[in-house]
PDB file of C-alpha atoms in Angstrom:
ATOM      1  CA  MET U 197     -60.609 121.179  12.378  1.00  0.00           C
ATOM      2  CA  ASP U 198     -63.889 122.642  13.564  1.00  0.00           C
ATOM      3  CA  GLY U 199     -64.645 121.281  17.019  1.00  0.00           C
ATOM      4  CA  ALA U 200     -61.102 120.074  17.699  1.00  0.00           C
ATOM      5  CA  THR U 201     -59.220 120.908  20.908  1.00  0.00           C
ATOM      6  CA  ALA U 202     -55.690 122.253  21.251  1.00  0.00           C
ATOM      7  CA  LEU U 203     -53.094 123.249  23.832  1.00  0.00           C
ATOM      8  CA  VAL U 204     -50.586 125.845  22.628  1.00  0.00           C
ATOM      9  CA  THR U 205     -47.820 126.755  25.063  1.00  0.00           C
ATOM     10  CA  GLY U 206     -46.443 130.289  25.062  1.00  0.00           C
ATOM     11  CA  GLY U 207     -49.441 131.663  23.200  1.00  0.00           C
ATOM     12  CA  SER U 208     -49.576 135.268  24.395  1.00  0.00           C
ATOM     13  CA  LYS U 209     -47.147 136.662  21.830  1.00  0.00           C
ATOM     14  CA  GLY U 210     -44.966 135.949  18.837  1.00  0.00           C
ATOM     15  CA  ILE U 211     -45.326 132.684  16.942  1.00  0.00           C
ATOM     16  CA  GLY U 212     -47.507 131.207  19.674  1.00  0.00           C
ATOM     17  CA  ARG U 213     -50.058 133.996  19.474  1.00  0.00           C
ATOM     18  CA  ALA U 214     -50.299 133.621  15.700  1.00  0.00           C
ATOM     19  CA  ILE U 215     -50.871 129.880  16.094  1.00  0.00           C
ATOM     20  CA  VAL U 216     -53.560 130.382  18.747  1.00  0.00           C
ATOM     21  CA  GLU U 217     -55.477 132.840  16.590  1.00  0.00           C
ATOM     22  CA  GLU U 218     -55.196 130.785  13.412  1.00  0.00           C
ATOM     23  CA  LEU U 219     -56.422 127.615  15.111  1.00  0.00           C
ATOM     24  CA  ALA U 220     -59.293 129.463  16.782  1.00  0.00           C
ATOM     25  CA  ARG U 221     -60.366 130.937  13.431  1.00  0.00           C
ATOM     26  CA  PHE U 222     -60.674 127.371  12.132  1.00  0.00           C
ATOM     27  CA  GLY U 223     -63.082 126.577  14.957  1.00  0.00           C
ATOM     28  CA  VAL U 224     -60.611 124.889  17.299  1.00  0.00           C
ATOM     29  CA  ALA U 225     -61.167 125.305  21.050  1.00  0.00           C
ATOM     30  CA  VAL U 226     -57.738 126.489  22.215  1.00  0.00           C
ATOM     31  CA  HIS U 227     -56.154 126.578  25.658  1.00  0.00           C
ATOM     32  CA  THR U 228     -52.882 128.452  26.001  1.00  0.00           C
ATOM     33  CA  CYS U 229     -50.474 129.486  28.729  1.00  0.00           C
ATOM     34  CA  CYS U 230     -47.820 132.040  29.562  1.00  0.00           C
ATOM     35  CA  ARG U 231     -45.853 133.114  32.650  1.00  0.00           C
ATOM     36  CA  ASN U 232     -47.237 136.644  32.923  1.00  0.00           C
ATOM     37  CA  GLU U 233     -50.786 136.813  34.306  1.00  0.00           C
ATOM     38  CA  GLU U 234     -51.373 140.427  33.259  1.00  0.00           C
ATOM     39  CA  GLU U 235     -50.214 139.693  29.724  1.00  0.00           C
ATOM     40  CA  LEU U 236     -52.378 136.575  29.545  1.00  0.00           C
ATOM     41  CA  ASN U 237     -55.514 138.350  30.779  1.00  0.00           C
ATOM     42  CA  ALA U 238     -55.004 141.156  28.261  1.00  0.00           C
ATOM     43  CA  MET U 239     -54.812 138.638  25.424  1.00  0.00           C
ATOM     44  CA  LEU U 240     -57.810 136.654  26.681  1.00  0.00           C
ATOM     45  CA  ASN U 241     -59.888 139.843  26.650  1.00  0.00           C
ATOM     46  CA  GLN U 242     -58.673 140.645  23.148  1.00  0.00           C
ATOM     47  CA  TRP U 243     -59.487 137.169  21.861  1.00  0.00           C
ATOM     48  CA  LYS U 244     -62.923 137.391  23.447  1.00  0.00           C
ATOM     49  CA  SER U 245     -63.565 140.624  21.553  1.00  0.00           C
ATOM     50  CA  MET U 246     -62.557 138.785  18.366  1.00  0.00           C
ATOM     51  CA  ASN U 247     -65.077 136.013  19.134  1.00  0.00           C
ATOM     52  CA  LEU U 248     -62.311 133.416  19.363  1.00  0.00           C
ATOM     53  CA  CYS U 249     -62.742 130.401  21.645  1.00  0.00           C
ATOM     54  CA  VAL U 250     -59.567 130.654  23.737  1.00  0.00           C
ATOM     55  CA  THR U 251     -58.956 129.921  27.420  1.00  0.00           C
ATOM     56  CA  GLY U 252     -55.702 130.315  29.293  1.00  0.00           C
ATOM     57  CA  SER U 253     -53.577 129.455  32.315  1.00  0.00           C
ATOM     58  CA  VAL U 254     -50.593 131.057  33.982  1.00  0.00           C
ATOM     59  CA  CYS U 255     -47.748 128.549  33.716  1.00  0.00           C
ATOM     60  CA  ASP U 256     -43.965 128.637  33.712  1.00  0.00           C
ATOM     61  CA  VAL U 257     -43.246 125.648  31.494  1.00  0.00           C
ATOM     62  CA  SER U 258     -39.730 125.328  32.928  1.00  0.00           C
ATOM     63  CA  ASN U 259     -41.336 124.231  36.223  1.00  0.00           C
ATOM     64  CA  HIS U 260     -42.204 120.539  36.577  1.00  0.00           C
ATOM     65  CA  ALA U 261     -45.093 121.018  39.016  1.00  0.00           C
ATOM     66  CA  GLN U 262     -46.639 123.819  36.969  1.00  0.00           C
ATOM     67  CA  ARG U 263     -46.565 121.641  33.854  1.00  0.00           C
ATOM     68  CA  GLU U 264     -48.495 118.943  35.704  1.00  0.00           C
ATOM     69  CA  LYS U 265     -51.020 121.504  36.961  1.00  0.00           C
ATOM     70  CA  LEU U 266     -51.467 122.825  33.413  1.00  0.00           C
ATOM     71  CA  MET U 267     -52.193 119.386  32.001  1.00  0.00           C
ATOM     72  CA  HIS U 268     -54.685 118.609  34.768  1.00  0.00           C
ATOM     73  CA  LYS U 269     -56.565 121.770  33.813  1.00  0.00           C
ATOM     74  CA  VAL U 270     -56.487 120.875  30.118  1.00  0.00           C
ATOM     75  CA  GLN U 271     -57.805 117.409  30.944  1.00  0.00           C
ATOM     76  CA  SER U 272     -60.676 118.954  32.880  1.00  0.00           C
ATOM     77  CA  ILE U 273     -61.557 121.608  30.278  1.00  0.00           C
ATOM     78  CA  PHE U 274     -61.523 119.200  27.341  1.00  0.00           C
ATOM     79  CA  ASN U 275     -63.110 116.218  29.141  1.00  0.00           C
ATOM     80  CA  GLY U 276     -60.075 113.966  29.005  1.00  0.00           C
ATOM     81  CA  LYS U 277     -59.345 114.341  25.291  1.00  0.00           C
ATOM     82  CA  LEU U 278     -56.878 116.517  23.389  1.00  0.00           C
ATOM     83  CA  ASP U 279     -56.539 116.637  19.614  1.00  0.00           C
ATOM     84  CA  ILE U 280     -53.545 118.950  19.235  1.00  0.00           C
ATOM     85  CA  LEU U 281     -50.517 119.743  21.407  1.00  0.00           C
ATOM     86  CA  ILE U 282     -48.238 122.496  20.143  1.00  0.00           C
ATOM     87  CA  ASN U 283     -45.031 122.787  22.146  1.00  0.00           C
ATOM     88  CA  ASN U 284     -44.205 126.370  21.256  1.00  0.00           C
ATOM     89  CA  ALA U 285     -42.949 128.027  24.457  1.00  0.00           C
ATOM     90  CA  GLY U 286     -39.226 128.675  24.435  1.00  0.00           C
ATOM     91  CA  THR U 287     -36.469 131.106  25.246  1.00  0.00           C
ATOM     92  CA  GLY U 288     -33.264 132.330  23.686  1.00  0.00           C
ATOM     93  CA  GLY U 289     -31.653 132.385  27.088  1.00  0.00           C
ATOM     94  CA  PRO U 290     -28.625 134.655  27.443  1.00  0.00           C
ATOM     95  CA  GLY U 291     -28.602 135.512  23.741  1.00  0.00           C
ATOM     96  CA  PHE U 292     -25.299 135.596  21.882  1.00  0.00           C
ATOM     97  CA  LYS U 293     -22.802 134.258  24.410  1.00  0.00           C
ATOM     98  CA  PRO U 294     -19.722 132.069  23.831  1.00  0.00           C
ATOM     99  CA  ALA U 295     -20.129 128.540  25.177  1.00  0.00           C
ATOM    100  CA  THR U 296     -17.202 129.071  27.549  1.00  0.00           C
ATOM    101  CA  GLN U 297     -19.117 131.879  29.267  1.00  0.00           C
ATOM    102  CA  VAL U 298     -22.500 130.171  29.695  1.00  0.00           C
ATOM    103  CA  THR U 299     -23.232 129.622  33.396  1.00  0.00           C
ATOM    104  CA  SER U 300     -24.718 126.432  34.820  1.00  0.00           C
ATOM    105  CA  GLY U 301     -27.864 128.389  35.685  1.00  0.00           C
ATOM    106  CA  GLU U 302     -28.252 129.691  32.131  1.00  0.00           C
ATOM    107  CA  TYR U 303     -27.693 126.192  30.745  1.00  0.00           C
ATOM    108  CA  SER U 304     -30.252 124.625  33.077  1.00  0.00           C
ATOM    109  CA  SER U 305     -32.826 127.335  32.355  1.00  0.00           C
ATOM    110  CA  LEU U 306     -32.506 126.903  28.590  1.00  0.00           C
ATOM    111  CA  MET U 307     -32.771 123.127  28.782  1.00  0.00           C
ATOM    112  CA  ALA U 308     -35.742 123.242  31.164  1.00  0.00           C
ATOM    113  CA  THR U 309     -37.694 125.779  29.113  1.00  0.00           C
ATOM    114  CA  ASN U 310     -36.939 124.573  25.607  1.00  0.00           C
ATOM    115  CA  PHE U 311     -36.423 120.814  25.859  1.00  0.00           C
ATOM    116  CA  ASP U 312     -37.567 119.451  29.220  1.00  0.00           C
ATOM    117  CA  SER U 313     -40.953 121.154  28.904  1.00  0.00           C
ATOM    118  CA  SER U 314     -41.502 119.773  25.408  1.00  0.00           C
ATOM    119  CA  PHE U 315     -40.746 116.220  26.513  1.00  0.00           C
ATOM    120  CA  HIS U 316     -42.677 116.348  29.778  1.00  0.00           C
ATOM    121  CA  LEU U 317     -45.792 118.024  28.344  1.00  0.00           C
ATOM    122  CA  SER U 318     -45.867 115.519  25.481  1.00  0.00           C
ATOM    123  CA  GLN U 319     -45.552 112.708  28.009  1.00  0.00           C
ATOM    124  CA  LEU U 320     -48.367 114.134  30.148  1.00  0.00           C
ATOM    125  CA  ALA U 321     -50.563 114.748  27.099  1.00  0.00           C
ATOM    126  CA  HIS U 322     -50.134 111.255  25.651  1.00  0.00           C
ATOM    127  CA  PRO U 323     -53.224 109.664  27.257  1.00  0.00           C
ATOM    128  CA  LEU U 324     -55.369 112.647  26.237  1.00  0.00           C
ATOM    129  CA  LEU U 325     -54.046 112.557  22.676  1.00  0.00           C
ATOM    130  CA  LYS U 326     -54.565 108.804  22.473  1.00  0.00           C
ATOM    131  CA  ALA U 327     -58.117 109.149  23.792  1.00  0.00           C
ATOM    132  CA  SER U 328     -58.975 111.559  20.979  1.00  0.00           C
ATOM    133  CA  GLY U 329     -58.157 108.934  18.356  1.00  0.00           C
ATOM    134  CA  ARG U 330     -56.544 111.595  16.158  1.00  0.00           C
ATOM    135  CA  GLY U 331     -53.809 113.123  18.294  1.00  0.00           C
ATOM    136  CA  ASN U 332     -51.276 115.551  16.877  1.00  0.00           C
ATOM    137  CA  VAL U 333     -48.066 116.844  18.450  1.00  0.00           C
ATOM    138  CA  VAL U 334     -46.193 119.741  16.872  1.00  0.00           C
ATOM    139  CA  PHE U 335     -42.823 120.923  18.142  1.00  0.00           C
ATOM    140  CA  ILE U 336     -41.779 124.462  17.253  1.00  0.00           C
ATOM    141  CA  SER U 337     -38.059 123.975  16.783  1.00  0.00           C
ATOM    142  CA  SER U 338     -35.587 126.162  14.851  1.00  0.00           C
ATOM    143  CA  ILE U 339     -33.120 125.967  12.005  1.00  0.00           C
ATOM    144  CA  ALA U 340     -30.595 126.436  14.823  1.00  0.00           C
ATOM    145  CA  GLY U 341     -31.113 122.747  15.512  1.00  0.00           C
ATOM    146  CA  THR U 342     -30.365 121.642  11.948  1.00  0.00           C
ATOM    147  CA  GLY U 343     -26.843 122.889  11.256  1.00  0.00           C
ATOM    148  CA  CYS U 344     -23.804 124.849  12.367  1.00  0.00           C
ATOM    149  CA  PHE U 345     -24.015 128.502  13.371  1.00  0.00           C
ATOM    150  CA  PRO U 346     -21.518 131.178  14.482  1.00  0.00           C
ATOM    151  CA  GLU U 347     -20.392 131.209  18.101  1.00  0.00           C
ATOM    152  CA  GLY U 348     -22.860 132.392  20.687  1.00  0.00           C
ATOM    153  CA  VAL U 349     -25.816 130.011  20.436  1.00  0.00           C
ATOM    154  CA  ALA U 350     -24.346 126.588  21.244  1.00  0.00           C
ATOM    155  CA  VAL U 351     -26.736 125.652  24.048  1.00  0.00           C
ATOM    156  CA  TYR U 352     -29.784 127.031  22.232  1.00  0.00           C
ATOM    157  CA  CYS U 353     -28.834 124.955  19.169  1.00  0.00           C
ATOM    158  CA  CYS U 354     -28.530 121.873  21.376  1.00  0.00           C
ATOM    159  CA  THR U 355     -32.037 122.331  22.785  1.00  0.00           C
ATOM    160  CA  LYS U 356     -33.526 122.614  19.311  1.00  0.00           C
ATOM    161  CA  GLY U 357     -31.506 119.704  17.934  1.00  0.00           C
ATOM    162  CA  ALA U 358     -32.745 117.585  20.823  1.00  0.00           C
ATOM    163  CA  ILE U 359     -36.331 118.591  20.063  1.00  0.00           C
ATOM    164  CA  ASN U 360     -35.891 117.492  16.441  1.00  0.00           C
ATOM    165  CA  GLN U 361     -34.644 114.074  17.526  1.00  0.00           C
ATOM    166  CA  LEU U 362     -37.404 113.771  20.136  1.00  0.00           C
ATOM    167  CA  GLY U 363     -39.927 114.408  17.388  1.00  0.00           C
ATOM    168  CA  ARG U 364     -38.473 111.642  15.239  1.00  0.00           C
ATOM    169  CA  ALA U 365     -38.486 109.185  18.126  1.00  0.00           C
ATOM    170  CA  LEU U 366     -42.036 109.940  19.262  1.00  0.00           C
ATOM    171  CA  ALA U 367     -43.349 109.824  15.690  1.00  0.00           C
ATOM    172  CA  CYS U 368     -42.222 106.197  15.514  1.00  0.00           C
ATOM    173  CA  GLU U 369     -43.156 105.273  19.082  1.00  0.00           C
ATOM    174  CA  TRP U 370     -46.643 106.785  19.086  1.00  0.00           C
ATOM    175  CA  ALA U 371     -47.740 105.940  15.541  1.00  0.00           C
ATOM    176  CA  GLY U 372     -49.557 102.871  16.842  1.00  0.00           C
ATOM    177  CA  ASP U 373     -51.589 105.120  19.138  1.00  0.00           C
ATOM    178  CA  MET U 374     -52.785 107.141  16.138  1.00  0.00           C
ATOM    179  CA  ILE U 375     -50.739 110.153  17.252  1.00  0.00           C
ATOM    180  CA  ARG U 376     -48.901 112.110  14.564  1.00  0.00           C
ATOM    181  CA  VAL U 377     -45.736 113.978  15.523  1.00  0.00           C
ATOM    182  CA  ASN U 378     -44.151 116.745  13.457  1.00  0.00           C
ATOM    183  CA  CYS U 379     -41.473 119.360  13.903  1.00  0.00           C
ATOM    184  CA  ILE U 380     -41.419 122.855  12.417  1.00  0.00           C
ATOM    185  CA  ALA U 381     -38.049 124.594  12.315  1.00  0.00           C
ATOM    186  CA  PRO U 382     -38.484 128.270  11.348  1.00  0.00           C
ATOM    187  CA  GLY U 383     -35.732 130.611  10.357  1.00  0.00           C
ATOM    188  CA  LEU U 384     -35.310 133.983  12.039  1.00  0.00           C
ATOM    189  CA  ILE U 385     -38.781 135.357  12.809  1.00  0.00           C
ATOM    190  CA  LYS U 386     -39.152 138.961  13.930  1.00  0.00           C
ATOM    191  CA  THR U 387     -40.709 138.638  17.399  1.00  0.00           C
ATOM    192  CA  SER U 388     -40.047 140.205  20.787  1.00  0.00           C
ATOM    193  CA  MET U 389     -37.873 137.232  21.774  1.00  0.00           C
ATOM    194  CA  THR U 390     -35.611 137.530  18.738  1.00  0.00           C
ATOM    195  CA  GLN U 391     -35.512 141.336  18.629  1.00  0.00           C
ATOM    196  CA  PRO U 392     -31.911 141.628  19.930  1.00  0.00           C
ATOM    197  CA  VAL U 393     -30.741 138.957  17.495  1.00  0.00           C
ATOM    198  CA  THR U 394     -32.798 140.382  14.622  1.00  0.00           C
ATOM    199  CA  SER U 395     -31.305 143.845  15.072  1.00  0.00           C
ATOM    200  CA  LYS U 396     -27.782 142.459  15.019  1.00  0.00           C
ATOM    201  CA  PHE U 397     -28.560 140.246  12.028  1.00  0.00           C
ATOM    202  CA  LEU U 398     -30.119 142.993   9.919  1.00  0.00           C
ATOM    203  CA  LYS U 399     -27.086 145.202  10.450  1.00  0.00           C
ATOM    204  CA  SER U 400     -24.888 142.503   8.969  1.00  0.00           C
ATOM    205  CA  ILE U 401     -26.747 142.075   5.655  1.00  0.00           C
ATOM    206  CA  SER U 402     -28.499 144.080   3.005  1.00  0.00           C
ATOM    207  CA  PHE U 403     -32.212 144.507   3.747  1.00  0.00           C
ATOM    208  CA  THR U 404     -32.968 144.674   0.027  1.00  0.00           C
ATOM    209  CA  THR U 405     -31.062 141.443  -0.523  1.00  0.00           C
ATOM    210  CA  LEU U 406     -32.915 139.653   2.273  1.00  0.00           C
ATOM    211  CA  PHE U 407     -36.311 140.467   0.817  1.00  0.00           C
ATOM    212  CA  SER U 408     -35.389 140.467  -2.859  1.00  0.00           C
ATOM    213  CA  LYS U 409     -37.503 138.577  -5.388  1.00  0.00           C
ATOM    214  CA  LYS U 410     -34.676 136.118  -5.923  1.00  0.00           C
ATOM    215  CA  TYR U 411     -34.513 135.429  -2.177  1.00  0.00           C
ATOM    216  CA  LEU U 412     -38.256 134.902  -1.873  1.00  0.00           C
ATOM    217  CA  GLU U 413     -38.233 132.472  -4.795  1.00  0.00           C
ATOM    218  CA  SER U 414     -35.394 130.524  -3.170  1.00  0.00           C
ATOM    219  CA  ILE U 415     -37.302 129.656   0.020  1.00  0.00           C
ATOM    220  CA  SER U 416     -38.068 125.964   0.192  1.00  0.00           C
ATOM    221  CA  PHE U 417     -39.962 123.771   2.613  1.00  0.00           C
ATOM    222  CA  ASP U 418     -38.056 120.489   2.657  1.00  0.00           C
ATOM    223  CA  LYS U 419     -39.350 117.188   3.945  1.00  0.00           C
ATOM    224  CA  THR U 420     -36.720 115.028   5.574  1.00  0.00           C
ATOM    225  CA  ASN U 421     -36.819 111.637   7.243  1.00  0.00           C
ATOM    226  CA  LYS U 422     -40.120 110.921   5.504  1.00  0.00           C
ATOM    227  CA  ASN U 423     -40.458 107.516   7.109  1.00  0.00           C
ATOM    228  CA  ASP U 424     -40.833 108.881  10.632  1.00  0.00           C
ATOM    229  CA  ILE U 425     -41.172 112.669  10.752  1.00  0.00           C
ATOM    230  CA  ARG U 426     -41.362 115.717   8.522  1.00  0.00           C
ATOM    231  CA  LEU U 427     -38.958 118.441   9.567  1.00  0.00           C
ATOM    232  CA  ILE U 428     -40.094 121.616   7.866  1.00  0.00           C
ATOM    233  CA  HIS U 429     -37.557 124.385   7.862  1.00  0.00           C
ATOM    234  CA  GLY U 430     -37.034 127.742   6.225  1.00  0.00           C
ATOM    235  CA  LYS U 431     -33.320 128.166   5.697  1.00  0.00           C
ATOM    236  CA  PHE U 432     -32.365 131.310   3.867  1.00  0.00           C
ATOM    237  CA  PRO U 433     -29.139 132.006   1.954  1.00  0.00           C
ATOM    238  CA  LEU U 434     -26.942 134.817   3.242  1.00  0.00           C
ATOM    239  CA  SER U 435     -25.304 135.305  -0.147  1.00  0.00           C
ATOM    240  CA  ILE U 436     -27.414 135.402  -3.285  1.00  0.00           C
TER     241      ILE U 436
END
C-alpha cells in the first residue's frame, strides 16, 4: 500500500479517524474531510506531529455542490488518480425515534448524508479510480442494514441496507474497470456518534456478558454474496 492514495470521508473522529491513521501508517497518502473546520485543523496538526501524510478539506457530504468541490480537490492533489475511496461519513440522525414520528427533514438529512453521498462520491470518483488501474471502494455500512431491529431506527436501517445493495451492484458493474467494491458492516462501535445509543444499550445488558470469553470467541466475520461482494459484519448475540 506504500505510495497509494486514498480519500476517507468523515475522518476527523471515530471509525474514520482510525481508518485515516491506519492507512497513513502503511504509507498511503490520505485526504479526508469533515464539516467542522476547527476540528479538521486540530486533527491535521496532530497527524503532522505524528509524521502521517494526511491532507484535508472542509466538506458537508450531504451537500451536492460540496461533494463536487471535494472531488475536484482530490483530483488535483493526486494528479487525476485515486486508489482508494472509503465512504465512511454518516449520521445516526434523530437517534431512537419511531418511524411515525420521523419528520421529512430528518428523513431527507439521513438519506443525503448516509446514502446519497456514498453514491454520488463513488460516481464522481469512478474516473479517478479507473485511471489508477487498481481502484478500491469501501462502504462503511452497519449491521443495521442486514436485519431487523427494535423500533426507532427504521430510516437509518434503510440507508445502510441501500448502501449494501449499492455495493453489490457497483462490484458487478465496475469489475471490468478493475475497481473492487466492498462493504463493511460493523456492530455497535463506541464513538461520539453512537454514545447516546451505546449508553442505552449497555444499560440493557450485562457488561460482563458482552465482553465475556464466550462472547469474544463467538464473533465471526462472514463472507456473503461471494460472487459479487463481500459483506463483512460483526453481529453479536444478546443472549449467550
